[in-house]
Amino acid sequence: MFKYFITLLIILVSCTNKYKADYEVQAELQMIDTLNTRLQTIKGWLDKVPLEEIQERKDIVKHNYEFVDDQYREKELVVDEETSRLMDEYKSYGKLYDRAADSFKPIVMELEELLIQLKTLKESAHSKDYKKETFLKYFEKEKEDVLKLYGFAESVLKPVVDTDLTFERAQKRVEELAESLKTE
């Protein structure tokens, strides 16, 4: 009877250790998935407004702003308050697109690098290559890098996505203004 008890005890201990190891792996994978979600959000912002569109808008804003400004100076027209606000808003879109265009490629490169690093960390978690402390050390470094990129992308790309419709309305109004200046 005692012989069976020891055998049963050994089986229970090994199952408990396996369950604990599986639990740790699941916890580590969830931690990695949290960071992956942030990176996917950045990727979504990149996909919504591609670099070519940002460049095109940047160039259009610059061209239209300069044209309207030149026409007002050339014809010695007085800028009313509404036109002034419109042109200030429009110029701010140009600055927004300029910053996004300059930052787009560095964001993409950092995003790709972090995706690879997280994939490697995930594979290591599956295979239990690291002790818990070592995993946490690598995870904290990746977390720091992901949050830094997320914060930067949120300040550069998210405004471009969020102002898409308001830009289009301002664009239409500026083009109408430019057209009216051509006929004067």
JSON list of C-alpha atoms in Angstrom, two decimals:
[
{"chain": "A", "resi": 1, "resn": "MET", "atom": "CA", "xyz": [0.00, 0.00, 0.00]},
{"chain": "A", "resi": 2, "resn": "PHE", "atom": "CA", "xyz": [2.81, 2.41, 0.92]},
{"chain": "A", "resi": 3, "resn": "LYS", "atom": "CA", "xyz": [4.48, 1.61, -2.41]},
{"chain": "A", "resi": 4, "resn": "TYR", "atom": "CA", "xyz": [1.39, 2.83, -4.30]},
{"chain": "A", "resi": 5, "resn": "PHE", "atom": "CA", "xyz": [1.16, 5.94, -2.18]},
{"chain": "A", "resi": 6, "resn": "ILE", "atom": "CA", "xyz": [4.73, 7.00, -3.06]},
{"chain": "A", "resi": 7, "resn": "THR", "atom": "CA", "xyz": [4.09, 6.34, -6.75]},
{"chain": "A", "resi": 8, "resn": "LEU", "atom": "CA", "xyz": [0.91, 8.41, -6.62]},
{"chain": "A", "resi": 9, "resn": "LEU", "atom": "CA", "xyz": [2.73, 11.18, -4.76]},
{"chain": "A", "resi": 10, "resn": "ILE", "atom": "CA", "xyz": [5.50, 11.29, -7.40]},
{"chain": "A", "resi": 11, "resn": "ILE", "atom": "CA", "xyz": [2.90, 11.51, -10.18]},
{"chain": "A", "resi": 12, "resn": "LEU", "atom": "CA", "xyz": [1.08, 14.34, -8.39]},
{"chain": "A", "resi": 13, "resn": "VAL", "atom": "CA", "xyz": [4.29, 16.32, -7.84]},
{"chain": "A", "resi": 14, "resn": "SER", "atom": "CA", "xyz": [5.33, 15.98, -11.49]},
{"chain": "A", "resi": 15, "resn": "CYS", "atom": "CA", "xyz": [1.86, 17.03, -12.66]},
{"chain": "A", "resi": 16, "resn": "THR", "atom": "CA", "xyz": [1.93, 20.02, -10.31]},
{"chain": "A", "resi": 17, "resn": "ASN", "atom": "CA", "xyz": [5.32, 21.13, -11.65]},
{"chain": "A", "resi": 18, "resn": "LYS", "atom": "CA", "xyz": [4.10, 20.74, -15.23]},
{"chain": "A", "resi": 19, "resn": "TYR", "atom": "CA", "xyz": [0.96, 22.76, -14.44]},
{"chain": "A", "resi": 20, "resn": "LYS", "atom": "CA", "xyz": [3.09, 25.47, -12.82]},
{"chain": "A", "resi": 21, "resn": "ALA", "atom": "CA", "xyz": [5.41, 25.58, -15.86]},
{"chain": "A", "resi": 22, "resn": "ASP", "atom": "CA", "xyz": [2.41, 25.77, -18.23]},
{"chain": "A", "resi": 23, "resn": "TYR", "atom": "CA", "xyz": [0.91, 28.54, -16.14]},
{"chain": "A", "resi": 24, "resn": "GLU", "atom": "CA", "xyz": [4.17, 30.53, -16.29]},
{"chain": "A", "resi": 25, "resn": "VAL", "atom": "CA", "xyz": [4.37, 30.06, -20.05]},
{"chain": "A", "resi": 26, "resn": "GLN", "atom": "CA", "xyz": [0.78, 31.27, -20.47]},
{"chain": "A", "resi": 27, "resn": "ALA", "atom": "CA", "xyz": [1.45, 34.29, -18.27]},
{"chain": "A", "resi": 28, "resn": "GLU", "atom": "CA", "xyz": [4.58, 35.16, -20.26]},
{"chain": "A", "resi": 29, "resn": "LEU", "atom": "CA", "xyz": [2.71, 34.79, -23.55]},
{"chain": "A", "resi": 30, "resn": "GLN", "atom": "CA", "xyz": [-0.06, 37.09, -22.33]},
{"chain": "A", "resi": 31, "resn": "MET", "atom": "CA", "xyz": [2.53, 39.69, -21.39]},
{"chain": "A", "resi": 32, "resn": "ILE", "atom": "CA", "xyz": [4.05, 39.48, -24.86]},
{"chain": "A", "resi": 33, "resn": "ASP", "atom": "CA", "xyz": [0.60, 39.65, -26.50]},
{"chain": "A", "resi": 34, "resn": "THR", "atom": "CA", "xyz": [-0.09, 42.90, -24.65]},
{"chain": "A", "resi": 35, "resn": "LEU", "atom": "CA", "xyz": [2.97, 44.46, -26.26]},
{"chain": "A", "resi": 36, "resn": "ASN", "atom": "CA", "xyz": [2.07, 42.94, -29.60]},
{"chain": "A", "resi": 37, "resn": "THR", "atom": "CA", "xyz": [-1.33, 44.64, -29.41]},
{"chain": "A", "resi": 38, "resn": "ARG", "atom": "CA", "xyz": [0.38, 48.02, -29.08]},
{"chain": "A", "resi": 39, "resn": "LEU", "atom": "CA", "xyz": [2.52, 47.28, -32.12]},
{"chain": "A", "resi": 40, "resn": "GLN", "atom": "CA", "xyz": [-0.54, 46.22, -34.13]},
{"chain": "A", "resi": 41, "resn": "THR", "atom": "CA", "xyz": [-2.18, 49.54, -33.26]},
{"chain": "A", "resi": 42, "resn": "ILE", "atom": "CA", "xyz": [0.84, 51.36, -34.69]},
{"chain": "A", "resi": 43, "resn": "LYS", "atom": "CA", "xyz": [0.68, 49.17, -37.79]},
{"chain": "A", "resi": 44, "resn": "GLY", "atom": "CA", "xyz": [-2.98, 50.11, -38.16]},
{"chain": "A", "resi": 45, "resn": "TRP", "atom": "CA", "xyz": [-2.11, 53.81, -38.11]},
{"chain": "A", "resi": 46, "resn": "LEU", "atom": "CA", "xyz": [0.58, 53.22, -40.73]},
{"chain": "A", "resi": 47, "resn": "ASP", "atom": "CA", "xyz": [-1.85, 51.31, -42.93]},
{"chain": "A", "resi": 48, "resn": "LYS", "atom": "CA", "xyz": [-4.60, 53.95, -42.71]},
{"chain": "A", "resi": 49, "resn": "VAL", "atom": "CA", "xyz": [-2.46, 56.76, -44.09]},
{"chain": "A", "resi": 50, "resn": "PRO", "atom": "CA", "xyz": [0.39, 55.45, -46.27]},
{"chain": "A", "resi": 51, "resn": "LEU", "atom": "CA", "xyz": [3.58, 57.45, -46.78]},
{"chain": "A", "resi": 52, "resn": "GLU", "atom": "CA", "xyz": [2.73, 58.28, -50.39]},
{"chain": "A", "resi": 53, "resn": "GLU", "atom": "CA", "xyz": [-0.54, 59.89, -49.30]},
{"chain": "A", "resi": 54, "resn": "ILE", "atom": "CA", "xyz": [1.18, 61.83, -46.53]},
{"chain": "A", "resi": 55, "resn": "GLN", "atom": "CA", "xyz": [3.81, 63.12, -48.98]},
{"chain": "A", "resi": 56, "resn": "GLU", "atom": "CA", "xyz": [1.15, 64.05, -51.50]},
{"chain": "A", "resi": 57, "resn": "ARG", "atom": "CA", "xyz": [-0.88, 65.95, -48.93]},
{"chain": "A", "resi": 58, "resn": "LYS", "atom": "CA", "xyz": [2.22, 67.70, -47.64]},
{"chain": "A", "resi": 59, "resn": "ASP", "atom": "CA", "xyz": [3.07, 68.89, -51.15]},
{"chain": "A", "resi": 60, "resn": "ILE", "atom": "CA", "xyz": [-0.50, 69.97, -51.91]},
{"chain": "A", "resi": 61, "resn": "VAL", "atom": "CA", "xyz": [-0.74, 71.98, -48.70]},
{"chain": "A", "resi": 62, "resn": "LYS", "atom": "CA", "xyz": [2.55, 73.70, -49.42]},
{"chain": "A", "resi": 63, "resn": "HIS", "atom": "CA", "xyz": [1.56, 74.49, -53.00]},
{"chain": "A", "resi": 64, "resn": "ASN", "atom": "CA", "xyz": [-1.94, 75.75, -52.17]},
{"chain": "A", "resi": 65, "resn": "TYR", "atom": "CA", "xyz": [-0.79, 77.78, -49.19]},
{"chain": "A", "resi": 66, "resn": "GLU", "atom": "CA", "xyz": [1.94, 79.48, -51.20]},
{"chain": "A", "resi": 67, "resn": "PHE", "atom": "CA", "xyz": [-0.45, 80.15, -54.10]},
{"chain": "A", "resi": 68, "resn": "VAL", "atom": "CA", "xyz": [-3.08, 81.78, -51.89]},
{"chain": "A", "resi": 69, "resn": "ASP", "atom": "CA", "xyz": [-0.44, 83.77, -50.01]},
{"chain": "A", "resi": 70, "resn": "ASP", "atom": "CA", "xyz": [1.13, 84.98, -53.28]},
{"chain": "A", "resi": 71, "resn": "GLN", "atom": "CA", "xyz": [-2.27, 85.97, -54.70]},
{"chain": "A", "resi": 72, "resn": "TYR", "atom": "CA", "xyz": [-3.16, 88.00, -51.62]},
{"chain": "A", "resi": 73, "resn": "ARG", "atom": "CA", "xyz": [0.21, 89.78, -51.71]},
{"chain": "A", "resi": 74, "resn": "GLU", "atom": "CA", "xyz": [0.17, 90.32, -55.46]},
{"chain": "A", "resi": 75, "resn": "LYS", "atom": "CA", "xyz": [-3.36, 91.71, -55.52]},
{"chain": "A", "resi": 76, "resn": "GLU", "atom": "CA", "xyz": [-2.82, 93.57, -52.24]},
{"chain": "A", "resi": 77, "resn": "LEU", "atom": "CA", "xyz": [-5.95, 92.03, -50.75]},
{"chain": "A", "resi": 78, "resn": "VAL", "atom": "CA", "xyz": [-6.83, 92.31, -47.09]},
{"chain": "A", "resi": 79, "resn": "VAL", "atom": "CA", "xyz": [-7.16, 88.96, -45.36]},
{"chain": "A", "resi": 80, "resn": "ASP", "atom": "CA", "xyz": [-10.38, 88.67, -43.40]},
{"chain": "A", "resi": 81, "resn": "GLU", "atom": "CA", "xyz": [-10.57, 86.82, -40.08]},
{"chain": "A", "resi": 82, "resn": "GLU", "atom": "CA", "xyz": [-12.27, 83.71, -41.47]},
{"chain": "A", "resi": 83, "resn": "THR", "atom": "CA", "xyz": [-9.70, 83.30, -44.25]},
{"chain": "A", "resi": 84, "resn": "SER", "atom": "CA", "xyz": [-6.90, 83.87, -41.79]},
{"chain": "A", "resi": 85, "resn": "ARG", "atom": "CA", "xyz": [-8.20, 81.11, -39.49]},
{"chain": "A", "resi": 86, "resn": "LEU", "atom": "CA", "xyz": [-8.68, 78.78, -42.46]},
{"chain": "A", "resi": 87, "resn": "MET", "atom": "CA", "xyz": [-5.15, 79.34, -43.72]},
{"chain": "A", "resi": 88, "resn": "ASP", "atom": "CA", "xyz": [-3.66, 78.93, -40.22]},
{"chain": "A", "resi": 89, "resn": "GLU", "atom": "CA", "xyz": [-5.54, 75.64, -39.83]},
{"chain": "A", "resi": 90, "resn": "TYR", "atom": "CA", "xyz": [-4.43, 74.55, -43.29]},
{"chain": "A", "resi": 91, "resn": "LYS", "atom": "CA", "xyz": [-0.81, 75.44, -42.59]},
{"chain": "A", "resi": 92, "resn": "SER", "atom": "CA", "xyz": [-0.95, 73.37, -39.38]},
{"chain": "A", "resi": 93, "resn": "TYR", "atom": "CA", "xyz": [-1.96, 70.35, -41.48]},
{"chain": "A", "resi": 94, "resn": "GLY", "atom": "CA", "xyz": [1.14, 70.93, -43.57]},
{"chain": "A", "resi": 95, "resn": "LYS", "atom": "CA", "xyz": [3.30, 70.83, -40.43]},
{"chain": "A", "resi": 96, "resn": "LEU", "atom": "CA", "xyz": [1.48, 67.70, -39.26]},
{"chain": "A", "resi": 97, "resn": "TYR", "atom": "CA", "xyz": [2.10, 65.93, -42.59]},
{"chain": "A", "resi": 98, "resn": "ASP", "atom": "CA", "xyz": [5.68, 67.17, -42.73]},
{"chain": "A", "resi": 99, "resn": "ARG", "atom": "CA", "xyz": [6.44, 65.64, -39.32]},
{"chain": "A", "resi": 100, "resn": "ALA", "atom": "CA", "xyz": [4.65, 62.41, -40.23]},
{"chain": "A", "resi": 101, "resn": "ALA", "atom": "CA", "xyz": [6.52, 62.12, -43.53]},
{"chain": "A", "resi": 102, "resn": "ASP", "atom": "CA", "xyz": [9.89, 62.60, -41.82]},
{"chain": "A", "resi": 103, "resn": "SER", "atom": "CA", "xyz": [9.05, 60.07, -39.08]},
{"chain": "A", "resi": 104, "resn": "PHE", "atom": "CA", "xyz": [7.29, 57.43, -41.17]},
{"chain": "A", "resi": 105, "resn": "LYS", "atom": "CA", "xyz": [10.28, 55.31, -42.21]},
{"chain": "A", "resi": 106, "resn": "PRO", "atom": "CA", "xyz": [11.97, 55.34, -38.78]},
{"chain": "A", "resi": 107, "resn": "ILE", "atom": "CA", "xyz": [8.68, 54.23, -37.21]},
{"chain": "A", "resi": 108, "resn": "VAL", "atom": "CA", "xyz": [8.30, 51.42, -39.76]},
{"chain": "A", "resi": 109, "resn": "MET", "atom": "CA", "xyz": [11.87, 50.24, -39.21]},
{"chain": "A", "resi": 110, "resn": "GLU", "atom": "CA", "xyz": [11.55, 50.28, -35.41]},
{"chain": "A", "resi": 111, "resn": "LEU", "atom": "CA", "xyz": [8.16, 48.54, -35.64]},
{"chain": "A", "resi": 112, "resn": "GLU", "atom": "CA", "xyz": [9.58, 45.72, -37.77]},
{"chain": "A", "resi": 113, "resn": "GLU", "atom": "CA", "xyz": [12.53, 45.28, -35.42]},
{"chain": "A", "resi": 114, "resn": "LEU", "atom": "CA", "xyz": [10.28, 45.13, -32.36]},
{"chain": "A", "resi": 115, "resn": "LEU", "atom": "CA", "xyz": [7.93, 42.64, -34.02]},
{"chain": "A", "resi": 116, "resn": "ILE", "atom": "CA", "xyz": [10.88, 40.34, -34.67]},
{"chain": "A", "resi": 117, "resn": "GLN", "atom": "CA", "xyz": [12.16, 40.74, -31.12]},
{"chain": "A", "resi": 118, "resn": "LEU", "atom": "CA", "xyz": [8.75, 39.95, -29.66]},
{"chain": "A", "resi": 119, "resn": "LYS", "atom": "CA", "xyz": [8.42, 36.92, -31.91]},
{"chain": "A", "resi": 120, "resn": "THR", "atom": "CA", "xyz": [11.80, 35.68, -30.67]},
{"chain": "A", "resi": 121, "resn": "LEU", "atom": "CA", "xyz": [10.82, 36.32, -27.06]},
{"chain": "A", "resi": 122, "resn": "LYS", "atom": "CA", "xyz": [7.55, 34.45, -27.62]},
{"chain": "A", "resi": 123, "resn": "GLU", "atom": "CA", "xyz": [9.39, 31.46, -29.05]},
{"chain": "A", "resi": 124, "resn": "SER", "atom": "CA", "xyz": [11.71, 31.53, -26.04]},
{"chain": "A", "resi": 125, "resn": "ALA", "atom": "CA", "xyz": [8.72, 31.58, -23.70]},
{"chain": "A", "resi": 126, "resn": "HIS", "atom": "CA", "xyz": [7.25, 28.54, -25.46]},
{"chain": "A", "resi": 127, "resn": "SER", "atom": "CA", "xyz": [10.46, 26.59, -25.21]},
{"chain": "A", "resi": 128, "resn": "LYS", "atom": "CA", "xyz": [11.30, 27.90, -21.72]},
{"chain": "A", "resi": 129, "resn": "ASP", "atom": "CA", "xyz": [14.80, 28.96, -22.80]},
{"chain": "A", "resi": 130, "resn": "TYR", "atom": "CA", "xyz": [15.04, 31.46, -19.95]},
{"chain": "A", "resi": 131, "resn": "LYS", "atom": "CA", "xyz": [14.43, 31.42, -16.25]},
{"chain": "A", "resi": 132, "resn": "LYS", "atom": "CA", "xyz": [11.60, 33.62, -15.07]},
{"chain": "A", "resi": 133, "resn": "GLU", "atom": "CA", "xyz": [13.95, 36.40, -13.93]},
{"chain": "A", "resi": 134, "resn": "THR", "atom": "CA", "xyz": [15.80, 36.43, -17.25]},
{"chain": "A", "resi": 135, "resn": "PHE", "atom": "CA", "xyz": [12.55, 36.49, -19.19]},
{"chain": "A", "resi": 136, "resn": "LEU", "atom": "CA", "xyz": [11.29, 39.42, -17.11]},
{"chain": "A", "resi": 137, "resn": "LYS", "atom": "CA", "xyz": [14.54, 41.32, -17.75]},
{"chain": "A", "resi": 138, "resn": "TYR", "atom": "CA", "xyz": [14.17, 40.89, -21.54]},
{"chain": "A", "resi": 139, "resn": "PHE", "atom": "CA", "xyz": [10.45, 41.61, -21.36]},
{"chain": "A", "resi": 140, "resn": "GLU", "atom": "CA", "xyz": [10.98, 44.89, -19.49]},
{"chain": "A", "resi": 141, "resn": "LYS", "atom": "CA", "xyz": [13.48, 46.04, -22.13]},
{"chain": "A", "resi": 142, "resn": "GLU", "atom": "CA", "xyz": [11.03, 45.20, -24.93]},
{"chain": "A", "resi": 143, "resn": "LYS", "atom": "CA", "xyz": [8.19, 46.85, -23.02]},
{"chain": "A", "resi": 144, "resn": "GLU", "atom": "CA", "xyz": [10.22, 50.03, -22.66]},
{"chain": "A", "resi": 145, "resn": "ASP", "atom": "CA", "xyz": [11.01, 50.07, -26.40]},
{"chain": "A", "resi": 146, "resn": "VAL", "atom": "CA", "xyz": [7.42, 49.31, -27.42]},
{"chain": "A", "resi": 147, "resn": "LEU", "atom": "CA", "xyz": [5.96, 52.00, -25.17]},
{"chain": "A", "resi": 148, "resn": "LYS", "atom": "CA", "xyz": [8.50, 54.53, -26.42]},
{"chain": "A", "resi": 149, "resn": "LEU", "atom": "CA", "xyz": [7.62, 53.78, -30.04]},
{"chain": "A", "resi": 150, "resn": "TYR", "atom": "CA", "xyz": [3.91, 53.75, -29.25]},
{"chain": "A", "resi": 151, "resn": "GLY", "atom": "CA", "xyz": [4.13, 57.17, -27.61]},
{"chain": "A", "resi": 152, "resn": "PHE", "atom": "CA", "xyz": [6.05, 58.60, -30.53]},
{"chain": "A", "resi": 153, "resn": "ALA", "atom": "CA", "xyz": [3.74, 57.07, -33.15]},
{"chain": "A", "resi": 154, "resn": "GLU", "atom": "CA", "xyz": [0.72, 58.26, -31.19]},
{"chain": "A", "resi": 155, "resn": "SER", "atom": "CA", "xyz": [2.03, 61.83, -31.31]},
{"chain": "A", "resi": 156, "resn": "VAL", "atom": "CA", "xyz": [2.97, 61.67, -35.01]},
{"chain": "A", "resi": 157, "resn": "LEU", "atom": "CA", "xyz": [0.65, 59.24, -36.81]},
{"chain": "A", "resi": 158, "resn": "LYS", "atom": "CA", "xyz": [-2.53, 59.27, -34.78]},
{"chain": "A", "resi": 159, "resn": "PRO", "atom": "CA", "xyz": [-3.17, 63.00, -35.39]},
{"chain": "A", "resi": 160, "resn": "VAL", "atom": "CA", "xyz": [-2.85, 62.37, -39.13]},
{"chain": "A", "resi": 161, "resn": "VAL", "atom": "CA", "xyz": [-5.46, 59.62, -38.90]},
{"chain": "A", "resi": 162, "resn": "ASP", "atom": "CA", "xyz": [-7.71, 61.59, -36.56]},
{"chain": "A", "resi": 163, "resn": "THR", "atom": "CA", "xyz": [-7.72, 64.77, -38.67]},
{"chain": "A", "resi": 164, "resn": "ASP", "atom": "CA", "xyz": [-8.35, 63.04, -41.99]},
{"chain": "A", "resi": 165, "resn": "LEU", "atom": "CA", "xyz": [-11.91, 64.30, -42.47]},
{"chain": "A", "resi": 166, "resn": "THR", "atom": "CA", "xyz": [-11.25, 67.80, -41.14]},
{"chain": "A", "resi": 167, "resn": "PHE", "atom": "CA", "xyz": [-8.27, 68.08, -43.47]},
{"chain": "A", "resi": 168, "resn": "GLU", "atom": "CA", "xyz": [-10.43, 67.13, -46.45]},
{"chain": "A", "resi": 169, "resn": "ARG", "atom": "CA", "xyz": [-12.98, 69.82, -45.53]},
{"chain": "A", "resi": 170, "resn": "ALA", "atom": "CA", "xyz": [-10.25, 72.44, -45.13]},
{"chain": "A", "resi": 171, "resn": "GLN", "atom": "CA", "xyz": [-8.67, 71.26, -48.38]},
{"chain": "A", "resi": 172, "resn": "LYS", "atom": "CA", "xyz": [-11.93, 71.78, -50.23]},
{"chain": "A", "resi": 173, "resn": "ARG", "atom": "CA", "xyz": [-12.38, 75.27, -48.78]},
{"chain": "A", "resi": 174, "resn": "VAL", "atom": "CA", "xyz": [-8.80, 76.30, -49.63]},
{"chain": "A", "resi": 175, "resn": "GLU", "atom": "CA", "xyz": [-9.17, 75.00, -53.18]},
{"chain": "A", "resi": 176, "resn": "GLU", "atom": "CA", "xyz": [-12.39, 77.02, -53.56]},
{"chain": "A", "resi": 177, "resn": "LEU", "atom": "CA", "xyz": [-10.57, 80.09, -52.24]},
{"chain": "A", "resi": 178, "resn": "ALA", "atom": "CA", "xyz": [-7.67, 79.52, -54.64]},
{"chain": "A", "resi": 179, "resn": "GLU", "atom": "CA", "xyz": [-10.09, 79.12, -57.54]},
{"chain": "A", "resi": 180, "resn": "SER", "atom": "CA", "xyz": [-11.85, 82.37, -56.63]},
{"chain": "A", "resi": 181, "resn": "LEU", "atom": "CA", "xyz": [-8.48, 84.17, -56.51]},
{"chain": "A", "resi": 182, "resn": "LYS", "atom": "CA", "xyz": [-7.67, 82.96, -60.03]},
{"chain": "A", "resi": 183, "resn": "THR", "atom": "CA", "xyz": [-10.80, 84.63, -61.43]},
{"chain": "A", "resi": 184, "resn": "GLU", "atom": "CA", "xyz": [-10.35, 87.96, -59.62]}
]
